[in-house]
Amino acid sequence: MHSAVVHLHGSLVHLVSAAAEETVSKDPGPIVPELKELYWSIGSFVVFALLMRFWLFPKLKKGMDARYEGIRSAHESADAERSSARAEVADYEAQVAAIKAEAAREVEAARSTLEAERQAKLTEVNAKLSAQRAAAAAEAQAEREASRDQIHSAVADVAGLAGELATGRRPSADVVTKVVSEVMAR
Amino acid sequence: MIAESFSFPEINSILRWQDLFVSFNKIALIAVAAGVIGIAVFLLAGRKDASKAPKGVRNLAETSVEFIENGIVMQTMGKDGLGWTPFLLSLFVFIYLCNVPGIIPLIQMPATARMAIPMFLALLVWVIYNGVGLKHQGIKYLTNTIWPPGVPVALKPLVGIIEFISNIIVRPFSLTVRLFANMLAGHILLVTFALLTQSLITAETMQLMLKPMAILPFGMLVFLTAFEVLVAFLQAYIFTILTAVYIGGAAHPEH
């Protein structure tokens, strides 16, 4: 039997080979395989590997593949839904843009119509105002002319009377009228 | 003067286990448990509702399937190799479940630290990838294997010998030894530091500082246990990815 002895001698530790003292072992070497271990190992592994190959692995893998396929199809479905939603959003945005453009066009047309109507009304009102202003001016002119004639006549009377009082005789009406007209024209 | 000692156990005593019953020892128990646990996990996972988001055991099973498909098959064999997923998944799960008991309290023995499982799996992989090569390339597989395209005629004898040894002999050997030796080394390290911790704690000594020093091997034991969690996964992954590379190379020599 091969062995080594460690002596703990005080603090001194030393290893002593006892091989020389031992007799030669009858056991096989430590690396020699034992048949019983070999048979049981072969049996265990072969059974395990065969079950794994034909039953355990296919069953597990089938479940894994089915789940992965489910996940993959769910991903694809989600992608399709996302694409569809994006298309709908794009369509909605296009419709909104078209409606906005239409609304802008109609607002612009309304604004144009309103402006035209405003201009027409303004022109009409301005024309009315001009006519009324002209009529008023004519009326004022007529009034002014009438007043002027009355003043002229009154001044001529006063001037004729004043001349008569100063000279004793009444000045000619034509002369008085001429003089008054010249004075008022200044 | 006190002299307390411990004997490092004889190597076979930490590797070879007495029969629990006729021809059924701890390694056989771990191998059978690995198969049963693997079957149970995938059986339970397959019964869960697949249409819902996976959780619990189904999540574990689906994660391992995706790890094999995306992390190994697609990286080494491409889409054509997806048919190999069940085999590679079985390989990975079985090796991992045989590795992990090395750090499970009370079990504390990786079944892959014994030669039987790594050797059987490596030989199985060897048969499979050579079978795949012959199926896909016919008899030309043998010449393509020992004479890669573009080798000058003058170098063919030398390259032929090297490639033959490399591809036909060394590959199964290296697959076996890589897994076996890594798990065995991890197991021996854990045993060593556990025994050293125990011997320092129970030492009958006048040196008062000796007992507290047990914290050092105990710290290493904890660290190595955590490290073995990584090693258990890593060795299963390496074995599986190399298998995928060998099968992919045999099926598509242009790769």
Coordinates of C-alpha atoms in Angstrom, one line a residue:
Chain A
M1 CA 0.0 0.0 0.0
H2 CA 1.4 3.4 -1.0
S3 CA 1.0 6.2 1.5
A4 CA 2.6 9.2 2.9
V5 CA 2.8 10.2 6.6
V6 CA 2.8 13.8 7.8
H7 CA 4.3 14.1 11.2
L8 CA 3.3 17.1 13.3
H9 CA 6.3 17.3 15.5
G10 CA 6.1 20.4 17.6
S11 CA 6.0 23.1 14.9
L12 CA 7.8 21.0 12.4
V13 CA 5.7 19.4 9.8
H14 CA 7.3 17.0 7.5
L15 CA 6.2 14.5 4.9
V16 CA 7.6 11.0 5.0
S17 CA 7.0 8.6 2.2
A18 CA 6.0 5.3 3.5
A19 CA 6.1 3.6 0.2
A20 CA 9.3 1.8 1.0
E21 CA 7.7 0.3 4.1
E22 CA 4.6 -0.9 2.3
T23 CA 3.9 -4.1 0.6
V24 CA 3.0 -4.1 -3.1
S25 CA -0.8 -3.4 -3.4
K26 CA -2.9 -6.1 -5.0
D27 CA -5.5 -3.5 -6.1
P28 CA -5.6 -2.5 -9.7
G29 CA -4.1 1.0 -10.6
P30 CA -6.4 4.0 -10.0
I31 CA -6.7 4.7 -13.7
V32 CA -7.9 1.2 -14.6
P33 CA -11.6 1.2 -15.4
E34 CA -13.8 -1.1 -13.5
L35 CA -16.2 -3.2 -15.6
K36 CA -19.2 -2.7 -13.3
E37 CA -18.7 1.1 -13.5
L38 CA -18.4 0.8 -17.3
Y39 CA -21.6 -1.3 -17.7
W40 CA -23.7 1.0 -15.5
S41 CA -22.3 4.1 -17.2
I42 CA -23.0 2.7 -20.6
G43 CA -26.5 1.7 -19.6
S44 CA -27.3 5.0 -18.0
F45 CA -26.0 7.1 -20.8
V46 CA -27.4 5.0 -23.6
V47 CA -30.9 5.0 -22.0
F48 CA -30.7 8.7 -21.3
A49 CA -29.4 9.6 -24.8
L50 CA -32.0 7.4 -26.6
L51 CA -34.9 8.8 -24.5
M52 CA -33.5 12.3 -25.2
R53 CA -33.3 11.7 -28.9
F54 CA -36.6 10.1 -29.5
W55 CA -38.9 11.5 -26.8
L56 CA -37.7 14.1 -24.3
F57 CA -36.0 16.5 -26.7
P58 CA -38.6 16.4 -29.5
K59 CA -41.4 17.0 -27.0
L60 CA -39.6 20.0 -25.4
K61 CA -38.4 21.3 -28.8
K62 CA -41.9 21.1 -30.2
G63 CA -43.3 23.2 -27.4
M64 CA -40.4 25.7 -27.8
D65 CA -40.9 25.9 -31.5
A66 CA -44.7 26.4 -31.1
R67 CA -44.2 29.2 -28.6
Y68 CA -41.5 30.9 -30.8
E69 CA -43.8 30.5 -33.8
G70 CA -46.6 32.1 -31.7
I71 CA -44.3 34.9 -30.7
R72 CA -43.1 35.4 -34.2
S73 CA -46.7 35.4 -35.7
A74 CA -47.7 37.8 -32.9
H75 CA -44.8 40.1 -33.8
E76 CA -45.8 39.9 -37.5
S77 CA -49.4 40.6 -36.6
A78 CA -48.3 43.5 -34.4
D79 CA -46.2 44.8 -37.3
A80 CA -49.1 44.5 -39.7
E81 CA -51.4 46.3 -37.2
R82 CA -48.8 49.0 -36.8
S83 CA -48.5 49.5 -40.6
S84 CA -52.3 49.5 -40.9
A85 CA -52.5 52.1 -38.1
R86 CA -49.8 54.2 -39.7
A87 CA -51.7 54.1 -43.1
E88 CA -54.9 55.1 -41.4
V89 CA -53.1 58.0 -39.6
A90 CA -51.6 59.1 -42.9
D91 CA -55.0 58.8 -44.6
Y92 CA -56.6 60.8 -41.8
E93 CA -53.9 63.4 -41.9
A94 CA -54.3 63.7 -45.7
Q95 CA -58.1 64.2 -45.2
V96 CA -57.5 66.8 -42.6
A97 CA -55.1 68.6 -44.9
A98 CA -57.6 68.5 -47.7
I99 CA -60.4 69.8 -45.5
K100 CA -58.1 72.5 -44.2
A101 CA -57.2 73.5 -47.8
E102 CA -60.9 73.5 -48.7
A103 CA -61.8 75.6 -45.7
A104 CA -59.0 78.0 -46.5
R105 CA -60.2 78.3 -50.1
E106 CA -63.8 78.9 -48.9
V107 CA -62.6 81.5 -46.3
E108 CA -60.6 83.2 -49.0
A109 CA -63.6 83.2 -51.4
A110 CA -65.9 84.6 -48.7
R111 CA -63.3 87.2 -47.8
S112 CA -63.1 88.2 -51.5
T113 CA -66.9 88.3 -51.8
L114 CA -67.1 90.4 -48.7
E115 CA -64.4 92.8 -49.9
A116 CA -66.2 93.2 -53.2
E117 CA -69.5 93.8 -51.5
R118 CA -67.8 96.2 -49.1
Q119 CA -66.2 98.1 -52.0
A120 CA -69.6 98.3 -53.8
K121 CA -71.3 99.5 -50.7
L122 CA -68.6 102.0 -50.1
T123 CA -68.8 103.3 -53.7
E124 CA -72.5 103.5 -53.4
V125 CA -72.4 105.4 -50.1
N126 CA -69.6 107.7 -51.5
A127 CA -71.7 108.4 -54.5
K128 CA -74.7 109.2 -52.3
L129 CA -72.6 111.4 -50.2
S130 CA -71.2 113.2 -53.2
A131 CA -74.7 113.8 -54.6
Q132 CA -76.0 115.0 -51.3
R133 CA -72.9 117.2 -50.8
A134 CA -73.4 118.7 -54.3
A135 CA -77.1 119.3 -53.6
A136 CA -76.3 120.9 -50.4
A137 CA -73.7 123.1 -52.0
A138 CA -76.1 124.1 -54.7
E139 CA -78.7 124.9 -52.1
A140 CA -76.2 126.9 -50.1
Q141 CA -75.1 128.7 -53.3
A142 CA -78.7 129.5 -54.1
E143 CA -79.3 130.7 -50.5
R144 CA -76.1 132.8 -50.7
E145 CA -77.2 134.3 -54.1
A146 CA -80.6 135.1 -52.6
S147 CA -79.1 136.7 -49.6
R148 CA -76.7 138.6 -51.7
D149 CA -79.6 140.0 -53.8
Q150 CA -81.5 140.9 -50.7
I151 CA -78.4 142.6 -49.3
H152 CA -77.8 144.3 -52.6
S153 CA -81.3 145.6 -52.8
A154 CA -81.3 146.7 -49.2
V155 CA -77.9 148.5 -49.6
A156 CA -79.1 150.1 -52.8
D157 CA -82.2 151.4 -51.0
V158 CA -80.1 152.7 -48.1
A159 CA -77.5 154.2 -50.5
G160 CA -80.3 155.8 -52.7
L161 CA -82.0 157.2 -49.5
A162 CA -78.7 158.4 -48.2
G163 CA -77.9 160.2 -51.5
E164 CA -81.4 161.7 -51.5
L165 CA -80.9 163.0 -48.0
A166 CA -77.5 164.4 -48.8
T167 CA -78.3 166.0 -52.2
G168 CA -82.0 166.5 -52.0
R169 CA -82.6 164.5 -55.0
R170 CA -82.8 160.8 -55.4
P171 CA -79.8 159.4 -57.3
S172 CA -80.5 157.2 -60.3
A173 CA -81.3 153.7 -59.4
D174 CA -79.0 152.3 -62.1
V175 CA -76.1 154.3 -60.7
V176 CA -76.8 153.2 -57.2
T177 CA -77.1 149.6 -58.2
K178 CA -73.9 149.8 -60.2
V179 CA -72.0 151.4 -57.3
V180 CA -73.4 148.8 -54.8
S181 CA -72.5 146.0 -57.1
E182 CA -68.9 147.3 -57.5
V183 CA -68.6 147.7 -53.7
M184 CA -69.9 144.2 -53.0
A185 CA -67.7 142.7 -55.7
R186 CA -64.5 144.0 -53.9
Chain B
M1 CA 7.4 16.0 22.8
I2 CA 4.2 15.1 21.1
A3 CA 4.1 13.6 17.7
E4 CA 0.7 13.4 16.1
S5 CA 0.5 12.2 12.6
F6 CA -1.9 11.4 9.9
S7 CA -1.5 9.1 6.9
F8 CA -2.6 10.3 3.5
P9 CA -5.0 7.6 2.5
E10 CA -4.0 5.1 -0.1
I11 CA -5.1 6.5 -3.5
N12 CA -7.5 3.6 -4.3
S13 CA -9.3 4.2 -1.0
I14 CA -10.5 7.6 -2.2
L15 CA -11.3 6.5 -5.7
R16 CA -12.6 2.9 -5.5
W17 CA -15.8 2.3 -3.7
Q18 CA -17.2 -0.8 -2.1
D19 CA -20.3 -2.3 -3.7
L20 CA -23.6 -1.0 -2.4
F21 CA -24.9 -4.3 -3.7
V22 CA -23.7 -6.8 -6.2
S23 CA -21.7 -5.0 -9.0
F24 CA -23.1 -1.6 -8.0
N25 CA -20.9 0.9 -6.3
K26 CA -21.0 4.7 -5.7
I27 CA -19.7 5.5 -9.3
A28 CA -22.5 3.3 -10.8
L29 CA -25.0 5.0 -8.4
I30 CA -23.8 8.5 -9.6
A31 CA -24.0 7.4 -13.3
V32 CA -27.5 6.0 -12.9
A33 CA -28.5 9.1 -10.9
A34 CA -27.2 11.3 -13.6
G35 CA -29.3 9.5 -16.2
V36 CA -32.4 9.5 -14.0
I37 CA -32.0 13.1 -13.0
G38 CA -31.5 14.1 -16.7
I39 CA -34.5 12.2 -17.7
A40 CA -36.6 13.5 -14.9
V41 CA -35.7 17.2 -15.6
F42 CA -36.6 16.9 -19.3
L43 CA -39.6 14.8 -18.6
L44 CA -41.0 17.4 -16.1
A45 CA -40.0 20.2 -18.4
G46 CA -41.9 18.6 -21.3
R47 CA -45.1 18.3 -19.2
K48 CA -45.2 22.1 -18.4
D49 CA -47.4 24.3 -20.6
A50 CA -45.2 25.3 -23.5
S51 CA -47.3 28.2 -24.6
K52 CA -46.5 30.2 -21.5
A53 CA -43.2 31.9 -20.6
P54 CA -40.9 29.1 -19.3
K55 CA -40.0 29.1 -15.6
G56 CA -38.6 26.6 -13.1
V57 CA -37.6 23.2 -14.5
R58 CA -38.8 24.1 -18.0
N59 CA -36.7 27.2 -18.0
L60 CA -33.7 25.2 -17.0
A61 CA -34.3 22.6 -19.7
E62 CA -34.9 25.3 -22.4
T63 CA -31.9 27.3 -21.3
S64 CA -29.7 24.2 -21.6
V65 CA -31.2 23.4 -25.1
E66 CA -30.5 27.0 -26.3
F67 CA -27.0 26.9 -24.8
I68 CA -26.2 23.7 -26.7
E69 CA -27.8 25.0 -29.9
N70 CA -26.5 28.6 -29.9
G71 CA -23.3 28.1 -27.9
I72 CA -22.0 24.9 -29.4
V73 CA -23.8 23.6 -32.5
M74 CA -24.2 26.9 -34.3
Q75 CA -20.7 27.9 -33.4
T76 CA -19.0 24.7 -34.6
M77 CA -21.3 22.9 -37.0
G78 CA -23.7 25.5 -38.3
K79 CA -27.3 25.0 -39.1
D80 CA -26.7 21.5 -40.6
G81 CA -25.5 20.3 -37.2
L82 CA -28.8 21.1 -35.3
G83 CA -29.8 17.4 -35.7
W84 CA -27.0 16.6 -33.3
T85 CA -28.4 18.7 -30.5
P86 CA -30.1 15.8 -28.6
F87 CA -26.9 13.8 -28.5
L88 CA -24.7 16.8 -27.6
L89 CA -27.3 17.9 -25.0
S90 CA -27.3 14.3 -23.5
L91 CA -23.6 14.3 -23.4
F92 CA -23.3 17.7 -21.7
V93 CA -26.0 17.0 -19.1
F94 CA -24.7 13.5 -18.4
I95 CA -21.1 14.7 -17.9
Y96 CA -22.1 17.7 -15.9
L97 CA -24.3 15.6 -13.6
C98 CA -21.4 13.1 -13.2
N99 CA -19.0 15.9 -12.4
V100 CA -21.1 17.9 -9.9
P101 CA -21.3 15.2 -7.1
G102 CA -17.6 16.0 -6.5
I103 CA -18.7 19.0 -4.5
I104 CA -22.0 17.7 -3.1
P105 CA -21.6 17.0 0.6
L106 CA -21.8 13.4 1.7
I107 CA -21.3 12.2 -2.0
Q108 CA -18.1 14.2 -2.7
M109 CA -17.0 12.0 -5.6
P110 CA -17.2 13.0 -9.3
A111 CA -18.0 9.9 -11.3
T112 CA -15.8 11.2 -14.1
A113 CA -12.8 11.0 -11.8
R114 CA -12.9 7.3 -12.6
M115 CA -11.8 6.1 -16.0
A116 CA -14.9 4.2 -17.1
I117 CA -17.2 7.1 -18.0
P118 CA -14.6 9.4 -19.8
M119 CA -13.3 6.4 -21.7
F120 CA -16.7 5.1 -22.7
L121 CA -17.9 8.6 -23.8
A122 CA -14.6 9.3 -25.7
L123 CA -14.8 5.9 -27.5
L124 CA -18.5 6.6 -28.4
V125 CA -17.6 10.0 -29.8
W126 CA -14.7 8.4 -31.7
V127 CA -17.0 5.8 -33.3
I128 CA -19.6 8.5 -34.1
Y129 CA -17.4 11.0 -35.7
N130 CA -15.6 8.4 -37.8
G131 CA -19.0 7.0 -38.7
V132 CA -20.2 10.4 -39.7
G133 CA -17.0 11.0 -41.8
L134 CA -17.5 7.7 -43.6
K135 CA -21.2 8.4 -44.2
H136 CA -20.6 11.9 -45.6
Q137 CA -17.3 11.4 -47.5
G138 CA -17.2 7.7 -48.1
I139 CA -13.9 5.9 -48.2
K140 CA -12.3 9.3 -49.1
Y141 CA -12.7 10.2 -45.4
L142 CA -9.7 8.1 -44.5
T143 CA -7.4 9.8 -47.0
N144 CA -8.8 13.2 -46.2
T145 CA -8.2 12.5 -42.5
I146 CA -4.6 11.6 -42.9
W147 CA -3.8 13.9 -45.9
P148 CA -5.4 17.3 -45.6
P149 CA -5.9 19.0 -48.9
G150 CA -2.9 20.9 -50.3
V151 CA -0.2 18.7 -48.6
P152 CA 2.9 18.4 -51.0
V153 CA 3.4 14.8 -52.2
A154 CA 6.9 14.7 -50.6
L155 CA 5.4 15.5 -47.1
K156 CA 2.6 13.0 -47.4
P157 CA 4.3 10.1 -45.6
L158 CA 5.3 12.3 -42.6
V159 CA 2.0 14.2 -42.5
G160 CA 0.0 11.0 -42.9
I161 CA 1.6 9.5 -39.9
I162 CA 1.2 12.6 -37.8
E163 CA -2.4 13.1 -38.8
F164 CA -3.3 9.5 -38.3
I165 CA -1.9 9.5 -34.8
S166 CA -3.5 12.9 -34.1
N167 CA -6.9 12.2 -35.5
I168 CA -7.4 8.5 -34.9
I169 CA -5.4 7.7 -31.8
V170 CA -4.8 10.8 -29.8
R171 CA -8.3 12.4 -30.0
P172 CA -10.1 9.7 -28.0
F173 CA -7.2 9.5 -25.7
S174 CA -7.0 13.2 -25.1
L175 CA -10.8 13.5 -24.6
T176 CA -10.6 10.8 -22.0
V177 CA -7.6 12.0 -20.2
R178 CA -8.6 15.7 -20.2
L179 CA -11.9 15.0 -18.4
F180 CA -10.6 12.2 -16.2
A181 CA -7.4 13.9 -15.1
N182 CA -9.1 17.3 -14.4
M183 CA -11.8 15.7 -12.2
L184 CA -9.4 13.4 -10.5
A185 CA -6.9 16.2 -9.7
G186 CA -9.8 18.3 -8.3
H187 CA -11.0 15.4 -6.2
I188 CA -7.5 14.7 -4.8
L189 CA -6.9 18.4 -4.0
L190 CA -10.2 18.6 -2.1
V191 CA -9.3 15.4 -0.2
T192 CA -5.8 16.7 0.6
F193 CA -7.0 20.0 2.0
A194 CA -9.8 18.5 3.9
L195 CA -7.5 16.0 5.6
L196 CA -4.9 18.6 6.3
T197 CA -7.5 20.8 7.9
Q198 CA -8.8 18.0 10.0
S199 CA -5.3 16.9 11.0
L200 CA -4.3 20.5 12.1
I201 CA -7.5 20.9 14.1
T202 CA -7.1 17.5 15.9
A203 CA -3.4 17.7 16.3
E204 CA -2.1 17.1 19.8
T205 CA 0.7 19.6 20.0
M206 CA 2.3 22.0 22.4
Q207 CA 2.4 24.7 19.7
L208 CA -0.6 26.8 20.2
M209 CA -0.4 28.5 16.8
L210 CA -0.7 25.2 15.0
K211 CA -4.5 24.7 15.5
P212 CA -5.5 28.2 14.3
M213 CA -3.4 27.6 11.2
A214 CA -6.0 25.1 10.1
I215 CA -7.9 28.1 8.7
L216 CA -5.3 28.2 5.8
P217 CA -6.0 24.7 4.3
F218 CA -9.7 25.2 5.2
G219 CA -9.7 28.5 3.2
M220 CA -8.1 26.6 0.3
L221 CA -10.7 23.9 0.6
V222 CA -13.5 26.4 0.3
F223 CA -11.9 28.1 -2.6
L224 CA -11.2 24.9 -4.4
T225 CA -14.8 23.7 -3.8
A226 CA -16.0 26.9 -5.5
F227 CA -13.4 26.4 -8.2
E228 CA -14.7 22.8 -8.8
V229 CA -18.2 24.2 -9.5
L230 CA -16.6 26.0 -12.5
V231 CA -14.5 23.0 -13.4
A232 CA -17.5 20.7 -13.4
F233 CA -19.3 23.0 -15.9
L234 CA -16.2 23.8 -17.9
Q235 CA -15.1 20.1 -18.4
A236 CA -18.6 19.2 -19.6
Y237 CA -18.6 22.1 -22.0
I238 CA -15.1 21.3 -23.3
F239 CA -15.9 17.7 -23.9
T240 CA -19.2 18.6 -25.7
I241 CA -17.8 21.3 -27.9
L242 CA -14.8 19.1 -28.9
T243 CA -17.3 16.4 -29.8
A244 CA -19.2 18.9 -31.9
V245 CA -16.0 20.1 -33.6
Y246 CA -15.0 16.5 -34.4
I247 CA -18.4 15.6 -35.8
G248 CA -18.6 18.8 -37.8
G249 CA -15.1 18.3 -39.2
A250 CA -15.9 14.8 -40.2
A251 CA -19.2 15.8 -41.9
H252 CA -17.8 18.9 -43.6
P253 CA -14.0 18.5 -44.2
E254 CA -13.8 21.9 -46.0
H255 CA -14.5 23.5 -42.6

